[in-house]
Amino acid sequence: MTRAVVLPAVNAPLEISEIELPDPGPGRVRIKLAAAGVCHSDLSLSNGTLRQPVPAVLGHEGAGTVTAVGEGVTAVAPGDAVVLNWAPSCGVCHYCGLDEPWLCVDALAGAGVPYARTPDGRDLYPGLGSAVFADETVVAANAVLPLPGGVPLADAALLGCAVLTGYGAVHHSAKVREGESVAVFGVGGVGLAVIQAARIAGAGKIIAVDVSPEKEDLARKAGATDYVPAADDTHKVIRSLTGGHGADVAVECVGRAQTIRTAWSSTRRGGRTTVVGIGRKDDQVSFSALEIFHFGRTLSGCVYGNCDPARDLPVLAGHIRAGRLDPGGMVTDRIGLEDVPAAFDAMVAGRGGRALVVF
């Protein structure tokens, strides 16, 4: 038995419950969690924006220590510190063959396979294949990555989603160049990672935008040079801050049509807008045919930062050891497992940066 946060049904209140967690079978790994980040994607799973079989144990951004391995597992061993990879690639599908593992067709297959049971015997599914809102979890061996040395285990949890996503949005998707201006929409966990990544890339002006004025200090500590409270004229304010042209790059971390539209309107002619936020399928974004031609901008989606976690995790670890990247600086609340429902409420209200469950 292990303690976990259970989503009994879509849009149902979260429950703290004991679950029956099996020993790892062939190709599986059991992990004792050290920390787990509370990500907006977990909220999207709970409210049905993203599909997830239920009942489920949510949480996909985590790090911990291997306690047992099943037959055939050789990449990790009991006692190893690891980071969870919620989107492990298969290595053989069309997109993996194109060296685009973030688009792997089987990356989320684990989310649809029961991994544990409720005390009354019902199947439980792992949120995004990970189920890290629990004292322990069992995942496929390809869903764990050895943690490079010199990275605190609790901070490493954020590498599994927010930091990989934010870093990749800047370095792989938008390809921010030294001296360019970057506007970041949404100062939550991913947005703070984007700001830090833009600073590492050598961006000149880094403009943070959020509905909450209280997040200004958090954004500036991450590396923002300017802070703009979200309003109807946000795109005009960003233009005024960038010589009347607009930002070279805008990164949208909210996932709303209105914010995507504002991010697009905030970039210069020929600029790049990268959308990281996950929105609803019925939330439509509109552009005129003329403006697409006239402005010559690029609008692109970004899945998991267009990252290959096995390749990028050591790079991030190097930035942490050198003091350039501070995952702990993104955390505004260190909480217990029982506080996850309140952390969801804070996300809905737009409060704070990243909440981190520490076990």
CSV table of C-alpha atoms in Angstrom, one decimal:
chain,number,residue,atom,x,y,z
A,1,MET,CA,0.0,0.0,0.0
A,2,THR,CA,1.1,3.5,-0.7
A,3,ARG,CA,-0.5,7.0,-0.2
A,4,ALA,CA,-1.6,8.8,-3.4
A,5,VAL,CA,-3.7,11.7,-4.8
A,6,VAL,CA,-6.5,10.0,-6.7
A,7,LEU,CA,-8.7,11.6,-9.4
A,8,PRO,CA,-11.9,9.4,-9.1
A,9,ALA,CA,-13.6,11.0,-12.2
A,10,VAL,CA,-13.1,13.9,-14.6
A,11,ASN,CA,-14.0,17.1,-12.8
A,12,ALA,CA,-14.3,15.3,-9.5
A,13,PRO,CA,-12.5,16.5,-6.3
A,14,LEU,CA,-9.1,15.0,-5.7
A,15,GLU,CA,-8.9,12.4,-2.9
A,16,ILE,CA,-6.0,11.4,-0.7
A,17,SER,CA,-6.1,7.6,-0.5
A,18,GLU,CA,-4.1,4.5,0.1
A,19,ILE,CA,-3.6,2.4,-3.1
A,20,GLU,CA,-2.3,-1.1,-3.8
A,21,LEU,CA,1.0,-0.7,-5.8
A,22,PRO,CA,2.4,-3.9,-7.2
A,23,ASP,CA,6.0,-5.0,-7.4
A,24,PRO,CA,7.6,-4.1,-10.7
A,25,GLY,CA,7.1,-6.7,-13.4
A,26,PRO,CA,9.4,-7.2,-16.4
A,27,GLY,CA,10.7,-4.0,-17.8
A,28,ARG,CA,9.3,-1.9,-14.9
A,29,VAL,CA,10.8,0.2,-12.2
A,30,ARG,CA,9.6,1.1,-8.7
A,31,ILE,CA,10.5,4.6,-7.4
A,32,LYS,CA,10.3,6.3,-4.0
A,33,LEU,CA,9.5,9.9,-4.8
A,34,ALA,CA,11.6,12.7,-3.4
A,35,ALA,CA,9.6,15.5,-4.9
A,36,ALA,CA,6.9,16.2,-7.5
A,37,GLY,CA,5.9,19.4,-9.2
A,38,VAL,CA,2.3,20.5,-9.5
A,39,CYS,CA,1.9,21.3,-13.2
A,40,HIS,CA,-1.0,23.0,-15.1
A,41,SER,CA,-1.1,19.9,-17.3
A,42,ASP,CA,-2.3,17.9,-14.2
A,43,LEU,CA,-5.1,20.4,-13.9
A,44,SER,CA,-5.9,19.9,-17.6
A,45,LEU,CA,-6.1,16.1,-17.0
A,46,SER,CA,-8.4,16.6,-14.1
A,47,ASN,CA,-10.9,18.9,-15.9
A,48,GLY,CA,-10.9,16.9,-19.2
A,49,THR,CA,-9.0,19.3,-21.4
A,50,LEU,CA,-6.5,16.4,-21.8
A,51,ARG,CA,-7.8,12.8,-22.0
A,52,GLN,CA,-6.9,10.5,-19.2
A,53,PRO,CA,-8.6,7.2,-18.2
A,54,VAL,CA,-9.9,7.4,-14.6
A,55,PRO,CA,-9.7,6.7,-11.8
A,56,ALA,CA,-6.1,7.9,-12.0
A,57,VAL,CA,-3.2,9.1,-9.9
A,58,LEU,CA,-2.1,12.4,-11.3
A,59,GLY,CA,1.4,14.0,-11.3
A,60,HIS,CA,4.0,13.7,-14.0
A,61,GLU,CA,6.9,15.9,-13.0
A,62,GLY,CA,8.9,14.0,-10.4
A,63,ALA,CA,12.3,12.7,-9.2
A,64,GLY,CA,13.2,10.0,-6.7
A,65,THR,CA,15.2,6.9,-5.9
A,66,VAL,CA,14.8,3.5,-7.5
A,67,THR,CA,13.8,0.9,-4.9
A,68,ALA,CA,13.2,-2.2,-7.1
A,69,VAL,CA,13.5,-3.2,-10.8
A,70,GLY,CA,11.8,-5.9,-12.8
A,71,GLU,CA,13.3,-8.6,-15.0
A,72,GLY,CA,15.3,-7.2,-17.9
A,73,VAL,CA,15.9,-3.7,-16.5
A,74,THR,CA,19.6,-2.8,-16.7
A,75,ALA,CA,19.7,0.9,-17.3
A,76,VAL,CA,19.0,1.7,-13.6
A,77,ALA,CA,19.4,-0.2,-10.3
A,78,PRO,CA,18.1,0.1,-6.7
A,79,GLY,CA,19.6,3.2,-5.1
A,80,ASP,CA,19.9,5.2,-8.3
A,81,ALA,CA,18.5,8.8,-8.3
A,82,VAL,CA,16.3,9.3,-11.4
A,83,VAL,CA,14.0,11.9,-13.1
A,84,LEU,CA,10.7,10.8,-14.5
A,85,ASN,CA,10.2,11.2,-18.3
A,86,TRP,CA,6.4,11.4,-18.8
A,87,ALA,CA,6.7,11.1,-22.6
A,88,PRO,CA,9.2,8.3,-23.3
A,89,SER,CA,9.7,7.8,-27.0
A,90,CYS,CA,9.6,4.4,-28.7
A,91,GLY,CA,12.5,5.0,-31.0
A,92,VAL,CA,10.9,3.2,-34.0
A,93,CYS,CA,7.8,5.2,-35.1
A,94,HIS,CA,7.7,7.6,-38.0
A,95,TYR,CA,8.5,10.7,-35.8
A,96,CYS,CA,11.3,9.0,-33.9
A,97,GLY,CA,12.8,8.1,-37.3
A,98,LEU,CA,12.7,11.8,-38.1
A,99,ASP,CA,14.7,12.5,-34.9
A,100,GLU,CA,11.6,14.2,-33.4
A,101,PRO,CA,11.0,12.0,-30.2
A,102,TRP,CA,8.8,14.7,-28.7
A,103,LEU,CA,6.2,13.7,-31.3
A,104,CYS,CA,6.4,10.0,-30.7
A,105,VAL,CA,3.0,8.3,-31.3
A,106,ASP,CA,3.5,6.0,-28.4
A,107,ALA,CA,4.8,8.5,-25.9
A,108,LEU,CA,1.7,8.5,-23.8
A,109,ALA,CA,0.7,4.9,-24.2
A,110,GLY,CA,1.5,4.2,-20.6
A,111,ALA,CA,-1.3,6.5,-19.4
A,112,GLY,CA,-3.9,4.0,-20.7
A,113,VAL,CA,-2.6,0.9,-18.9
A,114,PRO,CA,-3.7,0.2,-15.3
A,115,TYR,CA,-0.7,0.2,-12.9
A,116,ALA,CA,-2.3,-0.1,-9.5
A,117,ARG,CA,-5.6,-0.7,-7.7
A,118,THR,CA,-7.8,1.1,-5.3
A,119,PRO,CA,-8.5,-0.6,-1.9
A,120,ASP,CA,-11.8,-1.9,-3.3
A,121,GLY,CA,-10.1,-3.6,-6.3
A,122,ARG,CA,-10.7,-1.1,-9.1
A,123,ASP,CA,-8.0,-0.5,-11.7
A,124,LEU,CA,-6.0,2.7,-11.3
A,125,TYR,CA,-4.3,4.5,-14.2
A,126,PRO,CA,-1.1,6.6,-14.0
A,127,GLY,CA,-1.5,10.2,-15.0
A,128,LEU,CA,0.6,10.8,-18.1
A,129,GLY,CA,2.1,7.4,-17.4
A,130,SER,CA,3.9,8.7,-14.3
A,131,ALA,CA,1.6,9.0,-11.3
A,132,VAL,CA,4.0,10.9,-9.1
A,133,PHE,CA,1.5,12.4,-6.7
A,134,ALA,CA,2.2,9.4,-4.5
A,135,ASP,CA,4.8,8.2,-2.0
A,136,GLU,CA,5.9,5.6,-4.6
A,137,THR,CA,5.2,4.8,-8.2
A,138,VAL,CA,5.9,2.0,-10.8
A,139,VAL,CA,6.7,3.0,-14.4
A,140,ALA,CA,8.2,1.5,-17.5
A,141,ALA,CA,12.0,1.5,-17.5
A,142,ASN,CA,12.2,3.9,-20.5
A,143,ALA,CA,10.2,6.5,-18.4
A,144,VAL,CA,13.2,7.1,-16.0
A,145,LEU,CA,16.4,8.9,-16.7
A,146,PRO,CA,19.5,8.7,-14.4
A,147,LEU,CA,20.0,12.0,-12.6
A,148,PRO,CA,23.3,13.6,-13.5
A,149,GLY,CA,25.6,14.5,-10.5
A,150,GLY,CA,25.5,17.8,-8.8
A,151,VAL,CA,21.8,18.3,-9.0
A,152,PRO,CA,19.7,18.3,-5.8
A,153,LEU,CA,17.1,15.5,-6.0
A,154,ALA,CA,14.2,17.7,-5.0
A,155,ASP,CA,15.1,20.4,-7.6
A,156,ALA,CA,15.5,17.7,-10.2
A,157,ALA,CA,11.7,17.0,-10.2
A,158,LEU,CA,11.2,20.3,-12.1
A,159,LEU,CA,13.6,19.1,-14.8
A,160,GLY,CA,11.1,16.5,-15.9
A,161,CYS,CA,8.6,18.9,-17.3
A,162,ALA,CA,8.7,22.7,-16.6
A,163,VAL,CA,12.5,23.1,-17.1
A,164,LEU,CA,12.8,20.8,-20.2
A,165,THR,CA,9.7,22.5,-21.7
A,166,GLY,CA,10.8,26.1,-21.0
A,167,TYR,CA,14.4,25.5,-22.0
A,168,GLY,CA,13.4,23.7,-25.2
A,169,ALA,CA,10.9,26.4,-26.2
A,170,VAL,CA,13.7,28.9,-26.1
A,171,HIS,CA,16.6,26.9,-27.5
A,172,HIS,CA,14.9,24.3,-29.8
A,173,SER,CA,11.6,25.9,-30.9
A,174,ALA,CA,12.1,29.7,-31.0
A,175,LYS,CA,15.9,29.4,-31.3
A,176,VAL,CA,16.5,32.6,-29.4
A,177,ARG,CA,19.7,34.4,-30.5
A,178,GLU,CA,21.9,36.6,-28.4
A,179,GLY,CA,20.6,40.1,-28.1
A,180,GLU,CA,17.0,39.3,-29.2
A,181,SER,CA,14.0,40.5,-27.3
A,182,VAL,CA,11.7,37.9,-25.8
A,183,ALA,CA,8.2,38.4,-24.5
A,184,VAL,CA,7.0,35.6,-22.1
A,185,PHE,CA,3.3,35.2,-21.5
A,186,GLY,CA,2.4,33.5,-18.2
A,187,VAL,CA,4.7,33.5,-15.2
A,188,GLY,CA,4.0,30.1,-13.8
A,189,GLY,CA,6.5,27.2,-13.6
A,190,VAL,CA,7.0,26.9,-17.3
A,191,GLY,CA,7.1,30.7,-17.8
A,192,LEU,CA,9.8,31.1,-15.2
A,193,ALA,CA,11.8,28.4,-16.9
A,194,VAL,CA,11.4,30.2,-20.2
A,195,ILE,CA,12.6,33.4,-18.6
A,196,GLN,CA,15.7,31.7,-17.2
A,197,ALA,CA,16.4,30.0,-20.5
A,198,ALA,CA,16.1,33.3,-22.4
A,199,ARG,CA,18.6,34.8,-20.0
A,200,ILE,CA,21.0,31.8,-20.6
A,201,ALA,CA,20.5,32.3,-24.4
A,202,GLY,CA,21.7,35.9,-24.0
A,203,ALA,CA,18.5,37.6,-24.8
A,204,GLY,CA,18.6,41.4,-24.5
A,205,LYS,CA,15.2,42.5,-23.3
A,206,ILE,CA,13.1,39.9,-21.5
A,207,ILE,CA,9.5,41.0,-21.0
A,208,ALA,CA,7.3,39.0,-18.6
A,209,VAL,CA,3.5,39.3,-18.9
A,210,ASP,CA,1.0,37.9,-16.4
A,211,VAL,CA,-2.5,38.7,-15.1
A,212,SER,CA,-1.0,39.0,-11.5
A,213,PRO,CA,1.0,42.1,-10.7
A,214,GLU,CA,2.3,40.2,-7.6
A,215,LYS,CA,4.5,38.0,-9.8
A,216,GLU,CA,6.8,40.8,-10.9
A,217,ASP,CA,9.5,40.2,-8.3
A,218,LEU,CA,9.4,36.5,-9.1
A,219,ALA,CA,9.8,37.2,-12.9
A,220,ARG,CA,12.6,39.7,-12.3
A,221,LYS,CA,14.6,37.3,-10.1
A,222,ALA,CA,14.4,34.8,-12.9
A,223,GLY,CA,15.9,37.3,-15.4
A,224,ALA,CA,13.0,39.4,-16.7
A,225,THR,CA,14.1,43.0,-17.5
A,226,ASP,CA,10.5,44.3,-17.8
A,227,TYR,CA,7.2,43.3,-16.4
A,228,VAL,CA,3.8,44.0,-18.0
A,229,PRO,CA,0.5,43.2,-16.2
A,230,ALA,CA,-1.8,41.7,-18.8
A,231,ALA,CA,-4.4,44.1,-20.2
A,232,ASP,CA,-6.1,44.9,-23.5
A,233,ASP,CA,-3.2,47.0,-24.7
A,234,THR,CA,-0.4,44.5,-23.7
A,235,HIS,CA,0.8,44.2,-27.3
A,236,LYS,CA,1.1,48.0,-27.6
A,237,VAL,CA,3.1,48.2,-24.4
A,238,ILE,CA,5.5,45.5,-25.6
A,239,ARG,CA,5.9,47.4,-28.9
A,240,SER,CA,6.7,50.6,-27.0
A,241,LEU,CA,9.4,48.6,-25.0
A,242,THR,CA,11.0,47.3,-28.2
A,243,GLY,CA,11.4,50.5,-30.2
A,244,GLY,CA,8.0,50.3,-31.7
A,245,HIS,CA,8.7,47.1,-33.6
A,246,GLY,CA,7.6,44.3,-31.3
A,247,ALA,CA,9.5,41.5,-29.7
A,248,ASP,CA,11.7,39.2,-31.8
A,249,VAL,CA,10.2,36.2,-30.0
A,250,ALA,CA,7.0,35.6,-28.0
A,251,VAL,CA,6.5,32.5,-25.9
A,252,GLU,CA,3.0,31.8,-24.8
A,253,CYS,CA,2.7,29.6,-21.7
A,254,VAL,CA,-1.0,30.0,-20.9
A,255,GLY,CA,-2.9,28.0,-23.6
A,256,ARG,CA,-5.7,30.5,-24.3
A,257,ALA,CA,-6.8,31.8,-27.7
A,258,GLN,CA,-6.8,35.4,-26.5
A,259,THR,CA,-3.2,35.1,-25.1
A,260,ILE,CA,-1.9,33.4,-28.2
A,261,ARG,CA,-3.4,36.2,-30.3
A,262,THR,CA,-1.8,38.8,-28.0
A,263,ALA,CA,1.5,37.1,-28.2
A,264,TRP,CA,1.3,37.0,-32.0
A,265,SER,CA,0.4,40.7,-32.1
A,266,SER,CA,3.3,41.6,-29.8
A,267,THR,CA,6.0,40.2,-32.1
A,268,ARG,CA,7.7,42.3,-34.8
A,269,ARG,CA,7.4,41.7,-38.6
A,270,GLY,CA,9.3,38.5,-39.2
A,271,GLY,CA,9.2,37.5,-35.5
A,272,ARG,CA,8.5,34.1,-34.0
A,273,THR,CA,5.7,33.1,-31.7
A,274,THR,CA,6.0,29.8,-29.9
A,275,VAL,CA,2.9,28.3,-28.1
A,276,VAL,CA,3.7,26.1,-25.1
A,277,GLY,CA,0.4,26.4,-23.3
A,278,ILE,CA,-2.2,23.6,-23.7
A,279,GLY,CA,-5.6,25.0,-24.6
A,280,ARG,CA,-9.1,23.7,-25.2
A,281,LYS,CA,-9.9,22.2,-28.6
A,282,ASP,CA,-12.9,24.6,-28.9
A,283,ASP,CA,-10.9,27.7,-28.1
A,284,GLN,CA,-10.3,29.1,-31.6
A,285,VAL,CA,-7.6,31.6,-32.6
A,286,SER,CA,-8.3,33.9,-35.6
A,287,PHE,CA,-6.0,35.6,-38.0
A,288,SER,CA,-6.8,37.4,-41.2
A,289,ALA,CA,-5.3,36.2,-44.5
A,290,LEU,CA,-3.8,39.6,-45.1
A,291,GLU,CA,-1.9,39.9,-41.8
A,292,ILE,CA,-0.3,36.5,-42.2
A,293,PHE,CA,1.2,37.7,-45.4
A,294,HIS,CA,2.0,41.2,-44.3
A,295,PHE,CA,3.7,40.5,-41.0
A,296,GLY,CA,5.7,37.5,-42.1
A,297,ARG,CA,5.6,36.1,-38.6
A,298,THR,CA,6.1,32.4,-37.7
A,299,LEU,CA,3.6,30.7,-35.3
A,300,SER,CA,4.6,27.3,-34.0
A,301,GLY,CA,3.4,24.8,-31.5
A,302,CYS,CA,5.9,23.3,-29.1
A,303,VAL,CA,5.5,19.9,-27.5
A,304,TYR,CA,7.6,19.2,-24.4
A,305,GLY,CA,10.0,21.9,-25.5
A,306,ASN,CA,10.8,19.9,-28.7
A,307,CYS,CA,13.2,18.1,-26.4
A,308,ASP,CA,15.0,14.8,-26.3
A,309,PRO,CA,15.2,14.4,-22.5
A,310,ALA,CA,18.1,11.9,-22.7
A,311,ARG,CA,20.1,14.5,-24.7
A,312,ASP,CA,19.0,17.6,-22.9
A,313,LEU,CA,19.0,16.6,-19.2
A,314,PRO,CA,22.8,16.5,-19.0
A,315,VAL,CA,22.9,20.0,-20.6
A,316,LEU,CA,20.5,21.3,-18.0
A,317,ALA,CA,22.5,19.7,-15.3
A,318,GLY,CA,25.6,21.5,-16.6
A,319,HIS,CA,23.7,24.9,-16.4
A,320,ILE,CA,22.7,24.1,-12.8
A,321,ARG,CA,26.2,23.2,-11.7
A,322,ALA,CA,27.5,26.4,-13.3
A,323,GLY,CA,24.9,28.5,-11.4
A,324,ARG,CA,23.2,29.7,-14.6
A,325,LEU,CA,19.9,27.7,-14.0
A,326,ASP,CA,18.1,27.6,-10.7
A,327,PRO,CA,15.1,25.3,-10.6
A,328,GLY,CA,14.6,26.0,-6.9
A,329,GLY,CA,14.0,29.6,-7.7
A,330,MET,CA,10.8,28.7,-9.6
A,331,VAL,CA,9.3,27.1,-6.5
A,332,THR,CA,7.0,29.4,-4.5
A,333,ASP,CA,5.4,26.7,-2.3
A,334,ARG,CA,6.8,23.5,-0.9
A,335,ILE,CA,3.9,21.4,0.2
A,336,GLY,CA,2.9,17.9,1.3
A,337,LEU,CA,0.8,15.4,-0.6
A,338,GLU,CA,-2.3,16.4,1.2
A,339,ASP,CA,-1.9,20.0,-0.1
A,340,VAL,CA,-2.2,19.1,-3.8
A,341,PRO,CA,-5.9,20.0,-4.0
A,342,ALA,CA,-5.2,23.5,-2.6
A,343,ALA,CA,-2.3,23.8,-5.1
A,344,PHE,CA,-4.8,23.1,-7.9
A,345,ASP,CA,-7.0,25.9,-6.6
A,346,ALA,CA,-4.0,28.3,-6.6
A,347,MET,CA,-3.3,27.4,-10.2
A,348,VAL,CA,-6.9,28.2,-11.2
A,349,ALA,CA,-6.6,31.5,-9.4
A,350,GLY,CA,-3.3,32.3,-11.1
A,351,ARG,CA,-1.3,32.5,-7.8
A,352,GLY,CA,2.4,31.6,-7.4
A,353,GLY,CA,5.0,30.0,-9.5
A,354,ARG,CA,5.6,26.2,-9.1
A,355,ALA,CA,4.2,24.3,-6.1
A,356,LEU,CA,6.5,21.4,-5.2
A,357,VAL,CA,5.4,18.3,-3.2
A,358,VAL,CA,8.3,17.3,-1.0
A,359,PHE,CA,8.2,13.8,0.4
